[in-house]
Short mmCIF file of N, CA and C in Angstrom, two decimals:
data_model
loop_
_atom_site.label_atom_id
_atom_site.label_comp_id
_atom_site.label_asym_id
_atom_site.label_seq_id
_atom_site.Cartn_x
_atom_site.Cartn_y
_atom_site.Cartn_z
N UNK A 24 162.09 89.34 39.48
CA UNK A 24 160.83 89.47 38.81
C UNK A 24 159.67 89.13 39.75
N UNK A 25 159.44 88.12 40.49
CA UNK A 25 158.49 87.75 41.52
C UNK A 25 158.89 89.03 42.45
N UNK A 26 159.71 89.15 43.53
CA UNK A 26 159.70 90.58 43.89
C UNK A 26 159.13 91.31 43.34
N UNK A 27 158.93 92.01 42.33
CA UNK A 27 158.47 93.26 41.50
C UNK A 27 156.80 92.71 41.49
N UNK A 28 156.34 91.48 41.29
CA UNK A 28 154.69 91.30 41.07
C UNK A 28 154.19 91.28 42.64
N UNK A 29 155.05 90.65 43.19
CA UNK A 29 154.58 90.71 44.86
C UNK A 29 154.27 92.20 45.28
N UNK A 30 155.28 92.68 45.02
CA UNK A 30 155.24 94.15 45.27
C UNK A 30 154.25 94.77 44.79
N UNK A 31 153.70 94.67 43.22
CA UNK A 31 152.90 94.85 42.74
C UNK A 31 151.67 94.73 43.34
N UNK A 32 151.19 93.89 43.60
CA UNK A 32 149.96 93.12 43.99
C UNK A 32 149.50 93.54 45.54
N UNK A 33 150.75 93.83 46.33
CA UNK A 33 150.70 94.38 47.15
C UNK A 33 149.91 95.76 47.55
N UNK A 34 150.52 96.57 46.73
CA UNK A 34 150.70 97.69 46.12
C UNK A 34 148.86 97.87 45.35
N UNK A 35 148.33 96.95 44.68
CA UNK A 35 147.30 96.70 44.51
C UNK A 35 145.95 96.92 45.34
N UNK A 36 146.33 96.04 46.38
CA UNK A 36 145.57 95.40 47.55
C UNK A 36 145.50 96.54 48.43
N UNK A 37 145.96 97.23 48.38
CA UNK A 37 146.44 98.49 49.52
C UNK A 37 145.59 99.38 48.79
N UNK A 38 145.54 99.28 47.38
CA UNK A 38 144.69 100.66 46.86
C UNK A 38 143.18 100.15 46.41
N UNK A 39 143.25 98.90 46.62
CA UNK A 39 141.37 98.42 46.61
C UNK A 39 140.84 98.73 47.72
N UNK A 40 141.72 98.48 49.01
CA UNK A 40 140.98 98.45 50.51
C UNK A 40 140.86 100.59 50.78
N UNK A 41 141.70 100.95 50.17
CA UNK A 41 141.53 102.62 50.35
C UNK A 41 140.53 103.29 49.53
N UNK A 42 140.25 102.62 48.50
CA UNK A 42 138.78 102.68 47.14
C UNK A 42 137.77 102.03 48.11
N UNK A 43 138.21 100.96 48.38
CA UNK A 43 136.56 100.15 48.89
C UNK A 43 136.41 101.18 50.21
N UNK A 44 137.20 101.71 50.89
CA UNK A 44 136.91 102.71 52.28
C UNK A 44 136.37 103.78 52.02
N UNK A 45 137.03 104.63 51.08
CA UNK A 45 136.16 105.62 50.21
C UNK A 45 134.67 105.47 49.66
N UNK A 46 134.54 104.14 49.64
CA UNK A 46 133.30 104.01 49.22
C UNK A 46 132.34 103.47 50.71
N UNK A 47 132.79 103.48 51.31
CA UNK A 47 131.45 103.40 52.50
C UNK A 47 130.49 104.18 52.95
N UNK A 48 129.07 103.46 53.17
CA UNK A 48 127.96 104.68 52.83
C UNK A 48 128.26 105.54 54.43
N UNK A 49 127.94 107.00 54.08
CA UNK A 49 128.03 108.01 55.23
C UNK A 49 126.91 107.79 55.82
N UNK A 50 126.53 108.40 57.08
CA UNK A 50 125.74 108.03 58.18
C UNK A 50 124.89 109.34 57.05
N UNK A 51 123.73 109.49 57.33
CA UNK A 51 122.77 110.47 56.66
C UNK A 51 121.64 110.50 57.65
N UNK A 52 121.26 111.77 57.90
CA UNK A 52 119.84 111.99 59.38
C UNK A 52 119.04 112.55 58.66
N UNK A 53 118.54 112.65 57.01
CA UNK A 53 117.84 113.33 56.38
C UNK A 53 116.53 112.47 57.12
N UNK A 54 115.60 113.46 57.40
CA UNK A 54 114.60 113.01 57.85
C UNK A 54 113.09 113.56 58.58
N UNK A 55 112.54 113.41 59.17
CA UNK A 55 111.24 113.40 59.96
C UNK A 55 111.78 113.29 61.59
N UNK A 56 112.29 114.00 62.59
CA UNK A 56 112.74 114.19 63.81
C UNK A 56 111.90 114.10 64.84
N UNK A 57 111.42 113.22 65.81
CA UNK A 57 110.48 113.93 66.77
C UNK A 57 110.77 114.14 68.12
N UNK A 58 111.53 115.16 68.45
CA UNK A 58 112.40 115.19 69.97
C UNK A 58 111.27 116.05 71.23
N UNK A 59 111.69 115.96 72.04
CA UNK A 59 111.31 116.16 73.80
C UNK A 59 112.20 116.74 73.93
N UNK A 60 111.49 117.80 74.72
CA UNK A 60 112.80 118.28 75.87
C UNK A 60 112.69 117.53 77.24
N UNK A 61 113.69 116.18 77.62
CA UNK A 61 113.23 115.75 78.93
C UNK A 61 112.68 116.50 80.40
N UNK A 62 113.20 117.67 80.09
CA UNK A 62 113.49 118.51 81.44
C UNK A 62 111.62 119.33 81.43
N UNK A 63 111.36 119.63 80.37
CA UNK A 63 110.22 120.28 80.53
C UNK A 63 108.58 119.36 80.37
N UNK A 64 107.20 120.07 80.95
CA UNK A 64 105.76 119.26 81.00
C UNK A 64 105.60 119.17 79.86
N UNK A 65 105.33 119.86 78.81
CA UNK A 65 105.71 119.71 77.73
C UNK A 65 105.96 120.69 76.62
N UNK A 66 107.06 119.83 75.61
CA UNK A 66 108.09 120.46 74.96
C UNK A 66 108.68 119.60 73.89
N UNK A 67 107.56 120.12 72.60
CA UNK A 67 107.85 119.09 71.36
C UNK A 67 108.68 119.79 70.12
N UNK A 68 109.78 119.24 69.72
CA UNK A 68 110.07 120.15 68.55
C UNK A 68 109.90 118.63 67.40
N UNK A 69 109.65 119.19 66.42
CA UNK A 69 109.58 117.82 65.13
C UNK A 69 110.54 119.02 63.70
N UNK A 70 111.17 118.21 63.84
CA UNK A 70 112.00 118.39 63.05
C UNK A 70 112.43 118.05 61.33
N UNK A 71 112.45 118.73 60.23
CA UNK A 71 112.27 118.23 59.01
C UNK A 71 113.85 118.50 58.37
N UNK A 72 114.66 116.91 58.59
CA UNK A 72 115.79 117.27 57.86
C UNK A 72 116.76 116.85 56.92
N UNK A 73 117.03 117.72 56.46
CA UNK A 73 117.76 117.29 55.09
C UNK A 73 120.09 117.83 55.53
N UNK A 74 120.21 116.50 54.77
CA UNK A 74 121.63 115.97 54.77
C UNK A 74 122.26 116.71 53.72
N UNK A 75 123.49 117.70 53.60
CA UNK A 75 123.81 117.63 52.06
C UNK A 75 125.67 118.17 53.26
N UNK A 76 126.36 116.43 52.75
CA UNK A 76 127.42 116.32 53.82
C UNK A 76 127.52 116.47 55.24
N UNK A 77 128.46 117.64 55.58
CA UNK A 77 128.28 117.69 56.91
C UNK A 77 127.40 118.85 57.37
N UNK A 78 126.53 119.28 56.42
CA UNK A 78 125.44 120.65 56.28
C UNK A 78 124.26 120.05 57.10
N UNK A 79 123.32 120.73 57.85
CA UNK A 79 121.52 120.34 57.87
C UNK A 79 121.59 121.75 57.27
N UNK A 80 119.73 121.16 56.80
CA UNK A 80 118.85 122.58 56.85
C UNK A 80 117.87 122.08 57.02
N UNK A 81 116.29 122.61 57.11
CA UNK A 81 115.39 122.32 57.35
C UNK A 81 114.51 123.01 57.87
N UNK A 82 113.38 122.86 58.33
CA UNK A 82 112.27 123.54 58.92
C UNK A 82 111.73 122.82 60.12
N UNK A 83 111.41 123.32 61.48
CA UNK A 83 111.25 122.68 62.68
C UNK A 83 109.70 123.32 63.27
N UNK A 84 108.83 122.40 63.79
CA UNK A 84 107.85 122.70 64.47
C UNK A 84 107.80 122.91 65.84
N UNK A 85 107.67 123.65 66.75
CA UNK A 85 108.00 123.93 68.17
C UNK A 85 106.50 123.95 68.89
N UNK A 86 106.63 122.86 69.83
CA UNK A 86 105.12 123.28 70.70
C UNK A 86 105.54 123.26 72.07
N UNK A 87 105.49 123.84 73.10
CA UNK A 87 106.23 124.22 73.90
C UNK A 87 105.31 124.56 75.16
N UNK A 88 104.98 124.47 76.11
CA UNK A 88 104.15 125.36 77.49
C UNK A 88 105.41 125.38 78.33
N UNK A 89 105.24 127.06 78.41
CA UNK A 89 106.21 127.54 79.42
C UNK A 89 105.89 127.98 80.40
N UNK A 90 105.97 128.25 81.82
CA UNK A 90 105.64 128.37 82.88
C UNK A 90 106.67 129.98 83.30
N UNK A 91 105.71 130.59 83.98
CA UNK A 91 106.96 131.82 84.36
C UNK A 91 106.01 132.45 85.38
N UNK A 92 106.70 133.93 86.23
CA UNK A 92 106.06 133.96 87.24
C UNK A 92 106.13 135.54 86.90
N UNK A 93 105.14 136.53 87.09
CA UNK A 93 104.66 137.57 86.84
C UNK A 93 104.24 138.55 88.10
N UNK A 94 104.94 139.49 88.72
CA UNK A 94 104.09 140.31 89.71
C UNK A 94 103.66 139.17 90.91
N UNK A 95 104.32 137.94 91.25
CA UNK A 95 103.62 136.82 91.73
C UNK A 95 102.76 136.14 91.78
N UNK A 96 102.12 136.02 90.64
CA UNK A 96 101.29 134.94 90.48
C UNK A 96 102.00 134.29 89.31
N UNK A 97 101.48 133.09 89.28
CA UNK A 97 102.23 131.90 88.22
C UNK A 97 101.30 132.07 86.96
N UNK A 98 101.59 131.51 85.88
CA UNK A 98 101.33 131.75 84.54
C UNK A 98 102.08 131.05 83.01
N UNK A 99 101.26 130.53 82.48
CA UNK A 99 101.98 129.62 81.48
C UNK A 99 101.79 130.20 80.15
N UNK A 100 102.41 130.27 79.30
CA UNK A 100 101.96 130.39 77.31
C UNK A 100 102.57 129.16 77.14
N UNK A 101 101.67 129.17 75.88
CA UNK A 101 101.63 127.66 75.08
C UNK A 101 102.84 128.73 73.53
N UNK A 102 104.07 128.37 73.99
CA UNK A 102 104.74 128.66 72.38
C UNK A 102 104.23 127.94 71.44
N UNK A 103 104.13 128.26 70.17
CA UNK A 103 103.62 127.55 69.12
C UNK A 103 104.09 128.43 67.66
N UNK A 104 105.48 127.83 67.43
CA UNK A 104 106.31 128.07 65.94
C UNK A 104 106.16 126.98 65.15
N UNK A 105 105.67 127.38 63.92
CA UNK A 105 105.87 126.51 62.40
C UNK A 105 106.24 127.36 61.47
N UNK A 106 107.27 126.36 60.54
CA UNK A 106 108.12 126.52 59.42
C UNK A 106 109.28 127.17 60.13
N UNK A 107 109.94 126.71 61.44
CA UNK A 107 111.23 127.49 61.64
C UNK A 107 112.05 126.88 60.99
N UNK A 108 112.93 128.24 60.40
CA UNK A 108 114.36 127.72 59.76
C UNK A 108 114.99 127.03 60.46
N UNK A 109 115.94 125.84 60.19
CA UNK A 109 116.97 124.92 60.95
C UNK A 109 118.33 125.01 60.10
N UNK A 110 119.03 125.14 60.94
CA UNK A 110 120.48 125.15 60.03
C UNK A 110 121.73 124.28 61.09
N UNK A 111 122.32 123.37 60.64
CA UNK A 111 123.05 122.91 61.32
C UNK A 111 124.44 122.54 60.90
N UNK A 112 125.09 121.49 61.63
CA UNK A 112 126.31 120.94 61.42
C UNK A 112 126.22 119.10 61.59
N UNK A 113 126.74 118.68 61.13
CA UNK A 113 127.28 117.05 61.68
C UNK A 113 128.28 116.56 61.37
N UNK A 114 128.74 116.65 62.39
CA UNK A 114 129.81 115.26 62.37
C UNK A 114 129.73 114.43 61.94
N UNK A 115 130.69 113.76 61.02
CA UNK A 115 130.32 112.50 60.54
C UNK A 115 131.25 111.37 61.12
N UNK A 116 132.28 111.64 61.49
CA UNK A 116 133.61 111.05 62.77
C UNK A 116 132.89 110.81 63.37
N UNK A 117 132.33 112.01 64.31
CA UNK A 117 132.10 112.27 65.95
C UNK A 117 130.98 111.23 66.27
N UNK A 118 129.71 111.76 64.84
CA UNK A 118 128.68 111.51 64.69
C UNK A 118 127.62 112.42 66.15
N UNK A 119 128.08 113.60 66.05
CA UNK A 119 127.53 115.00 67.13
C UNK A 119 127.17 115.95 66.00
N UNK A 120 125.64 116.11 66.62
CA UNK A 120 125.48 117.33 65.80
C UNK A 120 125.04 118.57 66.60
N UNK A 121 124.78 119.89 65.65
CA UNK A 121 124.72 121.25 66.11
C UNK A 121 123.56 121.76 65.67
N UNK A 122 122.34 121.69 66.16
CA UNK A 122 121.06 122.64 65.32
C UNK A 122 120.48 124.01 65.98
N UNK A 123 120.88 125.18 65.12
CA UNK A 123 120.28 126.18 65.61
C UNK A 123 119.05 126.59 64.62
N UNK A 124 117.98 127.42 65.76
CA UNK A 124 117.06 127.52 65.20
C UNK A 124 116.46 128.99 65.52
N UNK A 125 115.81 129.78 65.25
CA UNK A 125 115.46 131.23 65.37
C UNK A 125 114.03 131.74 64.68
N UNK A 126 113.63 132.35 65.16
CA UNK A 126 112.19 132.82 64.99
C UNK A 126 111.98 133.80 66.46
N UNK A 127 110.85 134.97 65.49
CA UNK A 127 110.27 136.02 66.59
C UNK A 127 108.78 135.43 67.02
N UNK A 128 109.11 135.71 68.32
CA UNK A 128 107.54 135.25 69.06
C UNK A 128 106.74 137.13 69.76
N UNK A 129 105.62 136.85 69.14
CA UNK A 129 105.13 138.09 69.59
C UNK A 129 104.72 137.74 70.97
N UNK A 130 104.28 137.65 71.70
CA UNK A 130 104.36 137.02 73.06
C UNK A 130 105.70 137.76 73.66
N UNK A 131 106.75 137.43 73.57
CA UNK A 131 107.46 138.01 74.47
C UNK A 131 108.12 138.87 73.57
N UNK A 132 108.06 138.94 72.53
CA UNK A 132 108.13 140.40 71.63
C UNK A 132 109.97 140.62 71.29
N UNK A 133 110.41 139.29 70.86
CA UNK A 133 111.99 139.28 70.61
C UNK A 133 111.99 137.88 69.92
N UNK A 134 113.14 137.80 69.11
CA UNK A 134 113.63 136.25 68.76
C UNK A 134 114.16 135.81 69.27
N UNK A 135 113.78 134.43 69.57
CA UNK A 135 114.13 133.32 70.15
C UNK A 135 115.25 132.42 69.30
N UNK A 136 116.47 132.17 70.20
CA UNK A 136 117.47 131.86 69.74
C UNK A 136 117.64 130.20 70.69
N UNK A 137 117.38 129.05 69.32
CA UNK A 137 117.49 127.93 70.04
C UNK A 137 118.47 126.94 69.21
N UNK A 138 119.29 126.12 70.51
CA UNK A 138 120.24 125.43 69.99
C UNK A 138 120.23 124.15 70.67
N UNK A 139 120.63 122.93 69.33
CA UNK A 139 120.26 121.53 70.11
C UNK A 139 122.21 121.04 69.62
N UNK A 140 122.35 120.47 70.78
CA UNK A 140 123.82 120.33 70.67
C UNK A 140 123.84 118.98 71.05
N UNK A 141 124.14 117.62 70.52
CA UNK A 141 123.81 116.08 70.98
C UNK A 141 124.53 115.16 70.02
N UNK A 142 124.11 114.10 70.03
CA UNK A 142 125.13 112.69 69.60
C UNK A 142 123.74 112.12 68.96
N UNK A 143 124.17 111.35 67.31
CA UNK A 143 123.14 110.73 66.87
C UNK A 143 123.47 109.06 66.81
N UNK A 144 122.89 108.23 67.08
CA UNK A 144 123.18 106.98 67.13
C UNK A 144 122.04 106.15 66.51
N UNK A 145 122.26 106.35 64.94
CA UNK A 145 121.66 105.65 64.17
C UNK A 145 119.81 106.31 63.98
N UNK A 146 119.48 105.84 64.44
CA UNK A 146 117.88 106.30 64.83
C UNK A 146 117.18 107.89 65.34
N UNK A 147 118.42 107.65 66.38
CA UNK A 147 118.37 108.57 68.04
C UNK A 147 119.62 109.86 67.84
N UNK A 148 118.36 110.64 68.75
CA UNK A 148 119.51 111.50 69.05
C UNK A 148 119.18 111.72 70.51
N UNK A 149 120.13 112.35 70.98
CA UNK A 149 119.87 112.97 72.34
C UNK A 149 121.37 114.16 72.92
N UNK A 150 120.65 115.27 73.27
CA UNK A 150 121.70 115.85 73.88
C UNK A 150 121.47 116.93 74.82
N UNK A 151 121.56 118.07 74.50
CA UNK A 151 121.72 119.73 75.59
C UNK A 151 120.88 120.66 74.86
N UNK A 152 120.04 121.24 75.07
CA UNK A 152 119.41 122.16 74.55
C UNK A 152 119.57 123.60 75.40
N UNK A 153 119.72 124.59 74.83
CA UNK A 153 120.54 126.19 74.66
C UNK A 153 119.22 126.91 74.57
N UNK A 154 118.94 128.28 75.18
CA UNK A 154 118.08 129.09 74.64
C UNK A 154 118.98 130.37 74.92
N UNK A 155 119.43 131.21 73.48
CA UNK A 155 120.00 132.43 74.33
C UNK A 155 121.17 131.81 74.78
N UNK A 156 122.20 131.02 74.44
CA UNK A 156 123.14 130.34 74.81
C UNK A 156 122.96 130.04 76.27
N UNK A 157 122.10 130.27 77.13
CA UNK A 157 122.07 129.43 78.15
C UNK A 157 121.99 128.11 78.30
N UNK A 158 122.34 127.36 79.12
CA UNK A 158 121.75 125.96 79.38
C UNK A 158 120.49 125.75 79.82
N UNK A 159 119.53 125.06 79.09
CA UNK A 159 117.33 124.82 79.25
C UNK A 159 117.24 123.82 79.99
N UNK A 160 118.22 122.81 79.40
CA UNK A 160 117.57 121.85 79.78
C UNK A 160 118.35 120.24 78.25
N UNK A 161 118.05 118.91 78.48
CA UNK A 161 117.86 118.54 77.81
C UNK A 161 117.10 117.74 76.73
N UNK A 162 117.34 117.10 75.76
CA UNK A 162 116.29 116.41 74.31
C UNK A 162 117.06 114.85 74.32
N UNK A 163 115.59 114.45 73.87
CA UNK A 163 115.85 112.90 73.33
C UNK A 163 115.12 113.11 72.06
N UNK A 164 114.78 112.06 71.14
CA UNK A 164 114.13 111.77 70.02
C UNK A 164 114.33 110.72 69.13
N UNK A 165 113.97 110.33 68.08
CA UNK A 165 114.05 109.49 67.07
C UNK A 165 113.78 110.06 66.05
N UNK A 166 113.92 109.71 65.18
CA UNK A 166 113.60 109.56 63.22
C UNK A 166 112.27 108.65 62.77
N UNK A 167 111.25 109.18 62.65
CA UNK A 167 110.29 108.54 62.31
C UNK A 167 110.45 107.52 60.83
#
């Protein structure tokens, strides 16, 4: 009979600690974003995002001066996107996330295909930024 309550209780204890684990709060990045691209003079995206599991979505602001070279002489545009769609992924293990983002710029007269690929650590993120699946360059930021 003690066998059988030990066991019991055991048996108990094992399924409070797998309830109480189930219940631990998930990491969540719903938020106000304000990242850099380190690599570029300047290169702001602010980011508006919302958590629903391992989903983003959201809307991203892009301010951007790009530099390029024309017939040889040098030459900059100031990109400037608001309300871009954001759609992403996160890890909630890894705690790595995936944000792509897209919009047409009349300026160079095609859509721009941008991807932030990085690690969030509480606050922060930072990782690789993609244009056109190339490698740009990379981002830091915080959560306001």
């Amino acid at each position: 009979m003690a066998r059988i309550i030990i066991t019991s209780m055991a048996a108990l204890a094992l399924l409070t600690l797998v309830a109480c684990d189930g219940l631990a709060p998930q990491p969540d990045i719903t938020g106000d974003w304000e990242l850099e691209l380190t690599d570029a003079d300047h290169c702001l995206i602010t980011l508006d995002l919302e958590q629903d599991g391992d989903e983003l979505e959201g809307e991203a602001d892009i301010e951007c001066r790009i530099f390029f070279t024309y017939d040889g002489e040098s030459y900059y545009y100031d990109l400037d996107a608001r309300g871009v769609d954001v759609e992403g992924d996160f890890d909630l293990d890894r705690m790595d996330v995936e944000i792509e983002m897209e919009f047409y710029d009349d300026f160079f007269g095609e859509t721009i295909e941008i991807t932030l690929e990085g690690e969030v650590d509480e606050d922060e993120m930072t990782g690789d930024v993609e244009i056109f699946g190339d490698d740009w360059g990379e981002f830091e930021g915080q959560l306001d």
